[in-house]
Amino acid sequence: MTYRVLLFSFLTLLFLASCKQEKPTYETITPKDGWQTAQHYYLQNIDSAITKLDALKKVGATADNSKQLFTEARLYFKKAEPYASYLNPEVGHKTNGPALPVFQDDNNRVMAPIGLQKIEEGIYEGETAPETFTEEINVAMGLMRVLHKNIAKRELTPKRFFVATHQQLLRIISFSITGFDTPVSTIGLNEAAVSLTSLEYVYSQTIQLTILEKNKALDAEFKEHIKNAVTYLKEHTNFAEFDRFTFIRDYMNPITRNWVAIRKTSELWNGSQDYPFNFDAPTFFENNSFNTAYFLPSNNRKPTKEQIELGEKLFYDENLSSTKTMSCVTCHLPELAYTDGKTLTIGNKGKALQRNAPTLINSIYQKRFFLDGRSETIADQITSVFKNKDEFNTQVHKFSNDLLKDTTYIKLFEKAYGSVPNKNTVVIKALSAYLSTLNTFNSKFDKNIRSEENTYTKEEQLGFNLFTGKALCATCHFIPLTNGTVPPFFNDTEKEVIGVPETAENKQLDDDTGFYWYYKVAIHKGMFKTPTVRNVELTGPYMHNGVYTTLEQVVDFYNKGGGGGLGFDLPHQTLPFDNLQLTEEEQKAIIAFMKTLTDTQIEGTY
């Protein structure tokens, strides 16, 4: 089935669903208090975004005012996005997600790209047929009507406001200023300013009076910080030259610190462990900014100190493998950021495995494991290592009594789980608990972005600004984790087709098809999980096949446009550019920045 047919199918279903409902009546009600006023504000802005899209549909992609109408539609959407996407993350993401084909795993179909970013391509690149452009706008309007309906029927509460705002503050850092939201038009800096002014307005309608009664200085400081950030954004409008490092450190971090203080001062909501964030962390760059328990399997959300200590001991034990020659640390050496430094990892009989070992530091903060993304949880990943005939090659449901030759295990198991197990499932839980503590944000970058020290060089700062700007690295390696787990919901880890070559000579495409094995659809050929860039100085050789030994080679590969830029036939490559046109100085700066992501110590979050 063609993309266009699928687009029509989606459009038909969307409009059938929306047409069954009468227009919401909420907008005809006069708000009775500040919370209803704020809810009405979100609703009106979705209405306005739909109106602007309808006007854009009438004039077409090539009209003189098409860019202006599109910009206005996006700005209205940005004002409503916090609450709209909080209520319906899936539809919010489709409305404002990347312009890539969407694979539907429930029916193994590929749907054409949809949403605002796809519309943006039609306006700024001019390659979309008029009838297709109309269809795309109709789909976007349909999505927004779904969001409109949700906003109308679900009451805005303090909890929803605090969570939605937390998510939007991260979107500013991860999406707006990096070009993820607007990769072609690069109008995200203005959208960041609109998001902040919108926050200040909703704050003024809802909780400002509460804060004024308790801490006038905090209220004044919060508004001053928003004013300063918006002024900075309006005075520095050049996307390529924008100083994102300074903006985050000196303007966004003060706002997030204020926001945490405002939530606590209001006493309207105390936070929750049901989200990926630690709502008490003052910025998104702290050692405890993320709620590790959220990323663990549901049956292992709160591991005890004893379970973690047991997992650490097991991590180093070769009795876990059938040959008694392999432990976890065999392939994940602490001194190499828990990698093994090999082009391809070596298995239990000296045989090279298909790929190399990724770092375990911060590995818990993802929703896919292994480089091809085949395991959904860390427990699934460890289980696969146990089952793999070339790795541990042991039975998951049978416990190895050879472990008990070390009698300290008896007490450790009893303390951790009440008894010595008869299945390796307990061992896997303990290992998962330990691995979830290998988290740290203590790099030179973290300390400087938190203003704990002022040791960043001009080259390193330029490198960060390029990484999060012109080079578009952060549109896949999202700030602050620098991995592919998509903020602000962190319920999916992206996989990309970038066209890695077979050798460093860059003459032939590697034959490893990656995630293709799972569904066997063309868009997945050569698709691999986006890894973290943190500690990358220590984790070479690079790419799934270890093809590059230096960061210079890696940056050169991306600068040339990935495999497509090297001349490989890659119709489904997902890199958002043909080539980057980075100068030699700029490439060196990006590498200098990446080296500041090397952690100085590993600290668990438990």
GROMACS .gro file of C-alpha atoms in nm, residues 33-36 38-39 42 82-83 86-87 154-167 199 202-203 205-208 210-211 214 259-260 262-272 275 279:
model
   50
   33ASP     CA    1  -1.178   3.125   3.815
   34GLY     CA    2  -0.813   3.147   3.717
   35TRP     CA    3  -0.776   2.776   3.644
   36GLN     CA    4  -1.067   2.785   3.399
   38ALA     CA    5  -0.595   2.920   3.186
   39GLN     CA    6  -0.775   2.617   3.043
   42TYR     CA    7  -0.503   2.674   2.594
   82PRO     CA    8   0.210   2.217   2.733
   83TYR     CA    9  -0.143   2.114   2.826
   86TYR     CA   10   0.039   1.651   2.845
   87LEU     CA   11  -0.317   1.525   2.802
  154ARG     CA   12  -1.034   1.777   3.112
  155GLU     CA   13  -1.006   2.023   3.395
  156LEU     CA   14  -0.675   2.201   3.447
  157THR     CA   15  -0.547   2.123   3.797
  158PRO     CA   16  -0.230   2.220   3.987
  159LYS     CA   17  -0.076   1.877   3.930
  160ARG     CA   18  -0.144   1.886   3.557
  161PHE     CA   19  -0.010   2.240   3.534
  162PHE     CA   20   0.311   2.161   3.720
  163VAL     CA   21   0.384   1.846   3.519
  164ALA     CA   22   0.293   2.007   3.186
  165THR     CA   23   0.515   2.306   3.261
  166HIS     CA   24   0.808   2.082   3.361
  167GLN     CA   25   0.772   1.903   3.029
  199LEU     CA   26   0.402   3.014   3.096
  202VAL     CA   27  -0.085   3.096   3.283
  203TYR     CA   28   0.113   3.134   3.607
  205GLN     CA   29  -0.391   3.337   3.617
  206THR     CA   30  -0.345   3.038   3.847
  207ILE     CA   31  -0.090   3.028   4.127
  208GLN     CA   32   0.070   3.373   4.133
  210THR     CA   33  -0.059   3.198   4.626
  211ILE     CA   34   0.310   3.269   4.573
  214LYS     CA   35   0.403   3.336   5.072
  259TRP     CA   36   0.989   2.672   3.907
  260VAL     CA   37   1.089   2.402   4.155
  262ILE     CA   38   0.738   2.783   4.320
  263ARG     CA   39   0.590   2.434   4.325
  264LYS     CA   40   0.721   2.370   4.674
  265THR     CA   41   0.614   2.711   4.802
  266SER     CA   42   0.263   2.675   4.662
  267GLU     CA   43   0.209   2.345   4.849
  268LEU     CA   44  -0.045   2.258   4.580
  269TRP     CA   45   0.136   1.944   4.460
  270ASN     CA   46   0.428   1.755   4.612
  271GLY     CA   47   0.564   1.583   4.304
  272SER     CA   48   0.538   1.219   4.199
  275TYR     CA   49   0.723   1.037   3.586
  279PHE     CA   50   1.060   1.723   4.021
   0.00000   0.00000   0.00000
